[in-house]
Short mmCIF file of C-alpha atoms in Angstrom, two decimals:
data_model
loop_
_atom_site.label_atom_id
_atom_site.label_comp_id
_atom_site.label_asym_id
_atom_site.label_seq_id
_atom_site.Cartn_x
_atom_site.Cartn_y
_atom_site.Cartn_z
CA UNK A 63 51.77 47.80 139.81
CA UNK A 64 52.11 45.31 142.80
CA UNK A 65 50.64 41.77 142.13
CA UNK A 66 50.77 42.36 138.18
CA UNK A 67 54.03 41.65 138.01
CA UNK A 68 53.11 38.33 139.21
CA UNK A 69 49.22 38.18 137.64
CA UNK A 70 51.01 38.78 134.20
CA UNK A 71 53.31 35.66 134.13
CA UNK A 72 50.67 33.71 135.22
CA UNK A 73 48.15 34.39 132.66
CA UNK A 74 50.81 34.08 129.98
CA UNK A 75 51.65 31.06 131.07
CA UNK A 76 47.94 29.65 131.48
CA UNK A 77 48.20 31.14 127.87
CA UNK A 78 51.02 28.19 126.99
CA UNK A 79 48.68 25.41 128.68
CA UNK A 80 45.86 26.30 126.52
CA UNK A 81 48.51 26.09 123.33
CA UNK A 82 49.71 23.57 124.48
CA UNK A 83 46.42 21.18 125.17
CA UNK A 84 45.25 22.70 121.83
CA UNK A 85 48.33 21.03 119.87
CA UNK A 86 47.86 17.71 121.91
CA UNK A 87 44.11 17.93 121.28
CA UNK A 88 44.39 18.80 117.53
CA UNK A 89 42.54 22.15 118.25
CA UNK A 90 45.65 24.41 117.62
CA UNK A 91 46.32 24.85 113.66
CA UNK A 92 48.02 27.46 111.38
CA UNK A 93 45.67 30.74 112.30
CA UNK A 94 46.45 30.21 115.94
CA UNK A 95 50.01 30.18 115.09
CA UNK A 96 49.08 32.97 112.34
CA UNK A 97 47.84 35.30 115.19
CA UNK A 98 50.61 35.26 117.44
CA UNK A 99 53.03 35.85 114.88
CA UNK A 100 51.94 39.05 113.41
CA UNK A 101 50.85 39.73 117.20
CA UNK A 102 54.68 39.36 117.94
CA UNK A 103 55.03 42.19 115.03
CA UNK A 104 53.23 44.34 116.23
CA UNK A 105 55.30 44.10 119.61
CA UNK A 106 58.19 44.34 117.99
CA UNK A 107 58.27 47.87 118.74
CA UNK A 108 59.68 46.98 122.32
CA UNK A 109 63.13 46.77 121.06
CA UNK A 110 63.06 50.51 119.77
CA UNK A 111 60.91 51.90 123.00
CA UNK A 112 59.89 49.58 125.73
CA UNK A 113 57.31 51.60 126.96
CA UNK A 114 55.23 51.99 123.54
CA UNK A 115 55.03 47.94 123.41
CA UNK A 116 52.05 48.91 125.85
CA UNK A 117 50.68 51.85 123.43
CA UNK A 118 51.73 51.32 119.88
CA UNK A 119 52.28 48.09 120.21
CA UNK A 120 48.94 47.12 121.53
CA UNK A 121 47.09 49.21 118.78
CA UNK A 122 49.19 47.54 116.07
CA UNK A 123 48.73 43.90 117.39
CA UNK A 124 45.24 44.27 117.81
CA UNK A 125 44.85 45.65 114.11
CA UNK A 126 47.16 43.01 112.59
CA UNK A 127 45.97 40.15 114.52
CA UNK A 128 41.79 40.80 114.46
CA UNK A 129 42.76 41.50 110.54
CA UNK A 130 44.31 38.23 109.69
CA UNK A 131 41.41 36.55 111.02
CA UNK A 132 38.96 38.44 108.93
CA UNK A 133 41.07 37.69 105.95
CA UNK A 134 41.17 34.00 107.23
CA UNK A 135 37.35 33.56 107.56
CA UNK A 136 34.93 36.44 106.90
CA UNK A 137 32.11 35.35 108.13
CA UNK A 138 29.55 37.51 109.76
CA UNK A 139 30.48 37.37 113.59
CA UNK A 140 33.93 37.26 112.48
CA UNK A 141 33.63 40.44 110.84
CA UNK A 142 31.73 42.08 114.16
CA UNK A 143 34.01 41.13 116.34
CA UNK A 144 37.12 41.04 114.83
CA UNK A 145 35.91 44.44 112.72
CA UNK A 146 35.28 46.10 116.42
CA UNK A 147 39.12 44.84 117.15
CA UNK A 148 40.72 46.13 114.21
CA UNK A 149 38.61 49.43 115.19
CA UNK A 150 40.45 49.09 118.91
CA UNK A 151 43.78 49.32 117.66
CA UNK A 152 42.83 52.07 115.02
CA UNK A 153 41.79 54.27 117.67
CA UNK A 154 44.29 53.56 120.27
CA UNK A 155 47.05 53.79 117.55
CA UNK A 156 46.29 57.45 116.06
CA UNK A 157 45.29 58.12 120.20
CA UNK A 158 48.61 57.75 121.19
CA UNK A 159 50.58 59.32 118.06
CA UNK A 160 48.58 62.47 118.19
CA UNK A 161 48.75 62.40 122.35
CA UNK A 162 52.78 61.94 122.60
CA UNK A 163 53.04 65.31 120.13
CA UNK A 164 51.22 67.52 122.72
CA UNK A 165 53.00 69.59 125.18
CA UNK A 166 51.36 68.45 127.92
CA UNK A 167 52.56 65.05 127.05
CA UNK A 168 55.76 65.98 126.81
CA UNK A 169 57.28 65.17 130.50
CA UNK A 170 55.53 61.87 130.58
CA UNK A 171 57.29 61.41 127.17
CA UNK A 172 60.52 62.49 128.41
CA UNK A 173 60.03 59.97 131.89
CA UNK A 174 59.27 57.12 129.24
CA UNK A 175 62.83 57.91 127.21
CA UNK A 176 64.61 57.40 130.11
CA UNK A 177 63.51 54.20 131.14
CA UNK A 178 63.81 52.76 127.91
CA UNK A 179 67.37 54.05 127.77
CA UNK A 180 68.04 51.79 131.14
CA UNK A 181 66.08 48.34 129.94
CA UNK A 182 68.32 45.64 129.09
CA UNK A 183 68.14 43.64 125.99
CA UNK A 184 67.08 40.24 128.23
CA UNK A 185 64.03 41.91 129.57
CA UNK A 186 62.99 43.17 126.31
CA UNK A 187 62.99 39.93 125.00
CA UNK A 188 61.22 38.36 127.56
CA UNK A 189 58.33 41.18 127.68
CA UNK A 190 58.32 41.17 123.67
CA UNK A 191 57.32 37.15 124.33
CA UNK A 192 55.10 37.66 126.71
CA UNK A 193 53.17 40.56 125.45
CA UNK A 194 52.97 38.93 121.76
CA UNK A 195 51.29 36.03 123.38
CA UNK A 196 49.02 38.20 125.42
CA UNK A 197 47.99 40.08 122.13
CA UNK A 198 47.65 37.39 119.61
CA UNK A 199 45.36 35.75 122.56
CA UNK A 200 43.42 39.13 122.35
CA UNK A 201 42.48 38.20 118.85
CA UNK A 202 41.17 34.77 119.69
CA UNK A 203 37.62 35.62 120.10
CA UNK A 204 37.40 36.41 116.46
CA UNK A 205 38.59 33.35 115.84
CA UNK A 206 35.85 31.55 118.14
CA UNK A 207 32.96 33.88 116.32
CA UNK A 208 34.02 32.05 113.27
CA UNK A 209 32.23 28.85 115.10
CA UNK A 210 28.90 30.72 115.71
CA UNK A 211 26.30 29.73 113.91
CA UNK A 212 25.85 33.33 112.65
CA UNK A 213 25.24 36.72 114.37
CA UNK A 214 23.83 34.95 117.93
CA UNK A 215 22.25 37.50 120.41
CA UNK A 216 24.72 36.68 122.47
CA UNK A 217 27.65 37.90 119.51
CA UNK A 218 25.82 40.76 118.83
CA UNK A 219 25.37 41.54 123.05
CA UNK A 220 28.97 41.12 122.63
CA UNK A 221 29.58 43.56 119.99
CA UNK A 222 27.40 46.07 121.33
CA UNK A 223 29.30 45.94 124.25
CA UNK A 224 32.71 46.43 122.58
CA UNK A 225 30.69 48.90 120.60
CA UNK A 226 30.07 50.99 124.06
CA UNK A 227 33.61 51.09 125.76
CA UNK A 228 35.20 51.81 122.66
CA UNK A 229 33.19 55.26 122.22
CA UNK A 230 33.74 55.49 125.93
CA UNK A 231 36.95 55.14 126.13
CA UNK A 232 37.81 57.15 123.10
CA UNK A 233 35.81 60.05 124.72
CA UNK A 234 37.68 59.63 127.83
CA UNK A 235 40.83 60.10 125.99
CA UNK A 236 39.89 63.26 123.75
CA UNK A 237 38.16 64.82 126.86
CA UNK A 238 41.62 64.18 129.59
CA UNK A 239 43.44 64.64 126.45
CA UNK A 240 41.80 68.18 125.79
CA UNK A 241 42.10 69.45 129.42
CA UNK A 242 45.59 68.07 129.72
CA UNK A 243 46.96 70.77 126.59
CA UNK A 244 44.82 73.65 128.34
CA UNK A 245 46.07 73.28 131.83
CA UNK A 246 49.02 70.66 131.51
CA UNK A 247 50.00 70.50 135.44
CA UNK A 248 47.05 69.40 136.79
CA UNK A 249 44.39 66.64 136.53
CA UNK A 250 41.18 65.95 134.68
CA UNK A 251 38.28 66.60 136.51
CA UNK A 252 35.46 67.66 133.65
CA UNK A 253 33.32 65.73 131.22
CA UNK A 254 33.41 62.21 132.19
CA UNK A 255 36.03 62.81 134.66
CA UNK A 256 33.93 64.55 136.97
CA UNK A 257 32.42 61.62 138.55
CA UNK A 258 34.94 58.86 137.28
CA UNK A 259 38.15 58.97 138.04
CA UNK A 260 39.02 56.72 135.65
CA UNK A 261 36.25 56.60 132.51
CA UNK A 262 39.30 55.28 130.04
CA UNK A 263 39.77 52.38 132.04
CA UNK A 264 36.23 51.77 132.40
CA UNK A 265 35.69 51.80 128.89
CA UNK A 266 38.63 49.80 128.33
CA UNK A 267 37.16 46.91 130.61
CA UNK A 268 34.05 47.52 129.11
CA UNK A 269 35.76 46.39 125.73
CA UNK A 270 36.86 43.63 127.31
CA UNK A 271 34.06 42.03 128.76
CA UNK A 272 32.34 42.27 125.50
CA UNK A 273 34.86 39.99 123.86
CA UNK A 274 34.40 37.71 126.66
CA UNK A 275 30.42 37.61 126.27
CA UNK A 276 31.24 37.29 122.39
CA UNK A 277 33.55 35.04 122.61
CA UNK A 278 31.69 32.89 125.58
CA UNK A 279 28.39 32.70 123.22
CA UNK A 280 30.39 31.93 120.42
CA UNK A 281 31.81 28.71 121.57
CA UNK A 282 28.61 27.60 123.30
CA UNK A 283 26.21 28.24 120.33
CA UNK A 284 28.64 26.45 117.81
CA UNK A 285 29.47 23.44 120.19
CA UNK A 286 33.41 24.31 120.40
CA UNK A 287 33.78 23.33 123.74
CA UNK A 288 35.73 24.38 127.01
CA UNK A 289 39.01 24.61 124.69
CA UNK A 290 37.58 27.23 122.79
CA UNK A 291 35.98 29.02 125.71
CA UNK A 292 39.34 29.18 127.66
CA UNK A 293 41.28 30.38 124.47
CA UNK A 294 38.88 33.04 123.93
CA UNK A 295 38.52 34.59 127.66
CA UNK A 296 42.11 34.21 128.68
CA UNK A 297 43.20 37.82 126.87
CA UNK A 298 40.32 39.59 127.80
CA UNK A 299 40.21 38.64 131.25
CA UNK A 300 43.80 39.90 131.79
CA UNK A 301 43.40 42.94 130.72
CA UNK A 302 39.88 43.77 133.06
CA UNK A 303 42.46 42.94 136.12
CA UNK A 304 44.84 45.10 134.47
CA UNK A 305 42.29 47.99 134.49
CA UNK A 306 41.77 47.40 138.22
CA UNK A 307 44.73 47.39 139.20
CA UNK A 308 45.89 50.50 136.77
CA UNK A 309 43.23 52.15 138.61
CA UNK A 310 44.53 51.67 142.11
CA UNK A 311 48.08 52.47 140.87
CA UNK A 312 47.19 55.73 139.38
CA UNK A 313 45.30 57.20 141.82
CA UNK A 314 48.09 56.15 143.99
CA UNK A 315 50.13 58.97 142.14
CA UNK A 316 47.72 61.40 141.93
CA UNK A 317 47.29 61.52 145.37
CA UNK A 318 51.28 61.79 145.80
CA UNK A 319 51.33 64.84 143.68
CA UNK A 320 47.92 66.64 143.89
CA UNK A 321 46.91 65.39 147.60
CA UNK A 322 47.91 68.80 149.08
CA UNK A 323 45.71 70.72 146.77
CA UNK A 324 42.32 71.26 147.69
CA UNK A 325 40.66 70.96 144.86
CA UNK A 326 42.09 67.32 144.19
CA UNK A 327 40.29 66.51 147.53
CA UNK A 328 37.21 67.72 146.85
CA UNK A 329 37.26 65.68 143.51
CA UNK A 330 38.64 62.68 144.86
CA UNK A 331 35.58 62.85 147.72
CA UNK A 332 32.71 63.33 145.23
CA UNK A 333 33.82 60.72 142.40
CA UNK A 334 34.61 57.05 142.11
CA UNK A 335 37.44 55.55 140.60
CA UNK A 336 35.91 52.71 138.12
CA UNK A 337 32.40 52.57 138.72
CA UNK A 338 30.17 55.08 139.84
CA UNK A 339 29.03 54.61 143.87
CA UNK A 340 32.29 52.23 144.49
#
């Protein structure tokens, strides 16, 4: 998808910096190193089907890693946040296994077998690093809620954010989802997808950008400092550009294979990809 092949890198390695100032700092201790091991797990999937280290394993990870810091410190923001994460990968995880059995999945499925019959064992090891760090760095804003000072307005703004792309993004799903078994060879336009070209991916950033609030008035309100503030946004904030540019890319392809119909350009006039008006 263009410059995320070079975004990607460099957030995982801005990912490294932060470890690394948090081990010279003393800020780094056994849950950090907790998180991005059973992160790492959860990615493990990579080496049986490269392409479900983006589906699978980013449901797993996200309920592995936002559970071992529950376990680790229940407090109450801990549980919001990291409760709302665990939720995340619930969702995505029975999202995908119920959407790859469909029929209207099924060519999609069949693209995705053949590329991961052609990736080399080199690559998946690098993307199995470098998506375990991105996903155990997904987690870390539960672990800055466990320095709030309690459920903040600013954690619970958070939360209810999380709270709002989550349904939105799970409706997105059921609703393409839905119109993708009824009429598998052509595109959602209905529900949400009417106006939005994209509703999945908004709620997905939406997600996002309530761990950063959560994670942002975490740190501040319990004095962590910039360390904790960096650790916390550094996941989120990849994934928002992610949803940008996932945007772009797909309705790049839509336009490829629908642009001669007319009924794709009528759609594609009246709605907006992300955001409504833009």
């Amino acid at each position: 998808m263009g410059p995320i092949r070079y975004i990607f890198p460099a957030f995982v390695f801005a990912m490294w910096v932060i470890c690394g100032i948090g081990i010279a700092t003393g800020q780094w201790t056994g849950i950090h190193w907790l998180l991005l091991g059973v992160a790492h797990l959860g990615c493990a999937i990579i080496f049986v089907n490269f392409v479900q280290v983006f589906a699978y394993g980013y449901g797993l990870s996200m309920v592995l890693a936002n559970g071992a810091v529950m376990a680790w410190q229940p407090a109450p923001a801990v549980l919001l946040i990291g409760g709302l994460g665990v939720l995340y990968g619930l969702r995505l995880t029975w999202f995908v296994y119920t959407r790859d059995r469909t029929q209207g999945y099924a060519a999609t499925r069949a693209k995705g077998d053949r590329a991961n019959a052609g990736v080399p064992l080199p690559l998946r090891l690098f993307m199995w690093v470098s998506c375990g760090w991105l996903m155990g760095f997904l987690a870390m804003p539960a672990w800055v809620a466990s320095g709030a000072p309690g459920l903040t307005a600013g954690v619970l703004a958070g939360g209810a954010l999380m709270l709002a792309g989550l349904v939105l993004e799970a409706t997105a799903d059921a609703q393409k989802q839905a119109e993708k078994t009824a009429r598998p060879a052509t595109f959602a336009s209905t529900g949400l997808y009417a106006r939005l070209r994209h509703p999945n991916y908004l709620g997905e950033s939406i997600f996002q950008v309530g761990l950063v609030v959560a994670a942002s008035a975490a740190a501040i309100a319990g004095g962590m400092g910039g360390w904790a503030i960096a650790a916390g946004l550094a996941g989120p904030l990849y994934i928002v550009i992610l949803m940008y540019y996932a945007a772009n890319d797909q309705d790049r392809q839509q336009s490829e294979r629908y642009g001669q119909d007319a009924a794709y350009q009528a759609w594609r006039q009246k709605s907006s990809s992300l955001l409504p008006g833009l």
